[in-house]
């Protein structure tokens, strides 16, 4: 079993209203040292090796389902193998 | 008895609460923007539904830092009626005035419909006009209404009789123990996902929520 | 940063062609309007403002056919939204908008920003939006991508409207493979206004300030207007950066701030307009044009979300949740204070100037200096070729299709499970339809109805359009669309007031498509005249095609009506047993384009029968008078699936059945002749009702029991209401779950 | 400037309906090798050093705002410093 963490975020130029609202809230709490917040989501996907390389599965499910390339991009990292 | 209806940025059921109290019940009520910091002169405080701060972090999470919150906490500590519906309930849990939390609905979808509730506890200042065990219908309209508390907290809430309303036919959101509304331990803070203020006029097809507001007003009269 | 091309390089390399400005237009602008070569920024402004989306250069000659005036009409097309007087110093304000292309690309945000945009149109008039409706046409649900598109689109509409706290109270949702690559997503917003607070998009008075309010400007949606004026083909991947993200929370603040300004301090304000397609340039130049003024803006003052934006990007950005105000000199700080309270930017970015020029400064340089009218009024109208579609000629030569119903019970059940007919509740219940506690009738009936607080009146609203009919015969189909909308309004006991529209068509450069546009508008216009429902606003969406295949011509009609006394509001569902049931309107052999044809044949063919609009209007009004007299218990118009479907739907609400006997054949039971109603009348009013409706109503039988007992000329059935209801309710949830 | 990625997830014992739904969709796409998905969100927070240690800011804003300890837990990682 391998667990891969897939990170999905808005593309650079896409407006992130959540990040904006959270930044404002952090400032109103007095944390002026915080310069900005961007929000993303991640998926910890547990994959059974064997049939095909883990990378391939990750690529396929990201492109078919988890990511909308019109506005999002993704990256991933293998968390653990056991 | 004077009611305050709090307007957080993004509240949108403020008018519903206001009109239910003012036009339908003839009560004395005023809007109070959450930028204000005082509730002097008010006897009860009502937190409306809506999407405070867009619900952008978690529903109700950002609203609890508004100026008015300390005054609401003071009201709660003073034993005055504090009521939150929908986003108001979410804010009350985020602020720690009520136990537990409200998660995303199990369906992952916003749901707006009328559901059946059982009045579990009519021995509160909010529900004295109802019968214990009575079934009533109230509208819900939320995406984050699944009540969650860890097992220990849940047991406490149940043992103390803090569960006031339970979904009785179907559970529309995945709430633990079908919980639709709870009070604090002292019983003067009520949070509920359903919208009694949407059910106070025959013209709109449902008056089952009216007695909740009448109960609060009765209680004030008895006290006075 | 990329170096901008010089005017000479532009002339030579013609980048404007990619921005959908033609060489002829470019030359006209250089030679006749400016008498010089436009620079890079100016060329960008022209290409956006001269796009079909902003200028209506192709559709304008056709749009002139619409009747737009009437005794109640306070504002027709041309402003943010139409305004119709409803008495007591109040008006209803409404408009519809299409967001088909953005929705096809990013359905959640495309739909959400479509709703956000139409709301701004309504509150820019000084009105509070009180209801939203949608009109959705999607591909068949056997396709996983379509199911995803639909789910996300509905979530986007709800996500925006629910957060704003504006109830979604009605709409339509139909399915046909023709919309697979190019779904139709139209949204309509209805607002209420105290007539004295009405605003216009106007900028004038030398020295008055131009103020920018709301969200910051980013690079999103640059060239959205030209994007909307383009066909899709699978290759234009790069266009996809036009995706904008909606921020309903920001818009809620903007709404409240703008209403505070327009309702309490209108005297500070000259005009207000939302920033929609082509952002700052379209709003500011249109306001200056309306006021016959000059305007100078300093782009360095525009609140910006990203560093290093060029003048071109700032002007064309379609960032959402922004408005432009013209504020009387001296009141800038007052206005700012209002917006400050809502934590919104409000910044003076320029002034009204003497003369008529539109001047932009950026980093200390003049980057644009052109006559205002060259952007707004001098646009070359584009003559279009048109030709009657070949399929119409072919169809006319063929004999009409005659359905054969072998097993009435089986056909009836299958009909109720057609996705276009089946219950849409699984979608509509994700919309908050009750917020602000004025919704008397929410989604699921003929019209959505809202009470007007402080009065005993209501407003009814509906969206209707059936692309199949318009495709078969644009002119007759256009008439039918308006009649269907009026039927829905009248079925609620409301008087039709006016319409808005969204004209969704394919590529207008195709002569057959332009013919469809032209002739359907002729039909709509004719029906609006006869039914006395002028067109007060609307929207045109062209180039709805994927890989050269156009959608059906799909005009959406959004109609609003007035319920004079809510005591006489009429619902769809049978209210009591033993009421008399009437069918109002004649039934003919109208099978071309029907749901029955689609279900049995799998395709749409044939010619439509014309309608007698005067006659329909006449009995519609007599029916309405009976409703307003309180003689009608329930009424439901007949549309997809004809009498069969309306009968079933009317029985579902309170699970009250009916017992009817009729000379109609089982085919006619499903016929879709327009202008018909199923009406239940308490027996004490039955005689009078029958007399008033005369030849135009046929008594069918009675309500009652828990089944539908239907005896037709050739076949009879007796089906339990509960069984039919279950079929109708479960059809869509089941289709949406399917795996393939 | 330091960017810290703060990860927030439901506590182990809390049902994650989104992970469930995504797992089902992935299976219906034919990826039987995927055994499970857990969903979380992350916040990329840009912090200016100087006034106080970055860790302290992260801890404060997480506990005050970003995390609801009734149902969530968090972890974080410093992404980059420049
Ligand atoms: N996408 C939608 N949004 C909101 N309401 C909808 C939608 N689709 C259908 N409805 C509601 O469902 C009901 C039935 O729709 P439809 O079959 O189009 O009605 P009709 O044929 O009477 O125009 C209508 O009340 C309509 O308001
Ligand atoms: Mg109808």
XYZ file of N, CA and C in Angstrom, chain C residues 20 32 46 127 206-207 244 251-252 258 299 352 402 419-420 433 515 529 531 547 602 611:
66
model
N -11.451 38.988 -32.471
C -12.711 39.029 -33.208
C -13.128 40.419 -33.704
N -12.191 56.311 -40.368
C -13.393 57.133 -40.258
C -13.619 57.680 -38.854
N -11.619 48.571 -28.444
C -12.540 48.435 -29.576
C -12.974 46.989 -29.768
N -33.007 48.447 -7.300
C -33.996 47.469 -6.817
C -33.324 46.434 -5.930
N -19.856 67.998 -15.615
C -18.413 68.203 -15.576
C -17.917 68.322 -14.135
N -16.878 67.591 -13.803
C -16.313 67.650 -12.460
C -16.862 66.595 -11.526
N -13.677 32.935 -14.319
C -13.752 33.842 -13.185
C -14.357 33.121 -11.999
N -20.400 40.096 -2.924
C -21.560 40.661 -3.609
C -22.696 40.994 -2.637
N -22.833 40.201 -1.608
C -23.858 40.500 -0.598
C -23.559 41.857 0.045
N -24.865 49.271 -1.909
C -25.465 50.007 -3.028
C -26.905 50.388 -2.706
N -5.988 55.052 -14.432
C -6.005 53.620 -14.113
C -5.112 53.256 -12.936
N -15.882 63.379 -14.814
C -16.586 63.767 -16.036
C -15.900 65.025 -16.557
N -47.903 10.390 -36.997
C -49.093 10.074 -36.188
C -48.713 9.022 -35.155
N -36.789 12.317 -18.383
C -36.091 13.283 -17.512
C -36.627 14.707 -17.650
N -37.063 15.074 -18.835
C -37.584 16.433 -19.009
C -38.907 16.612 -18.275
N -35.114 28.238 -1.357
C -36.240 28.868 -2.050
C -37.086 29.699 -1.099
N -31.524 32.916 -39.830
C -32.960 32.826 -40.149
C -33.752 32.393 -38.921
N -47.070 41.168 -28.552
C -48.038 42.211 -28.887
C -49.447 41.777 -28.529
N -50.497 39.315 -26.582
C -50.714 39.012 -25.165
C -50.432 40.220 -24.264
N -17.821 22.121 -32.157
C -17.329 21.478 -33.374
C -18.354 21.580 -34.490
N -37.479 8.980 -30.972
C -36.082 9.264 -30.693
C -35.542 10.463 -31.427
N -50.854 29.038 -34.285
C -51.814 29.254 -33.197
C -52.604 30.531 -33.440
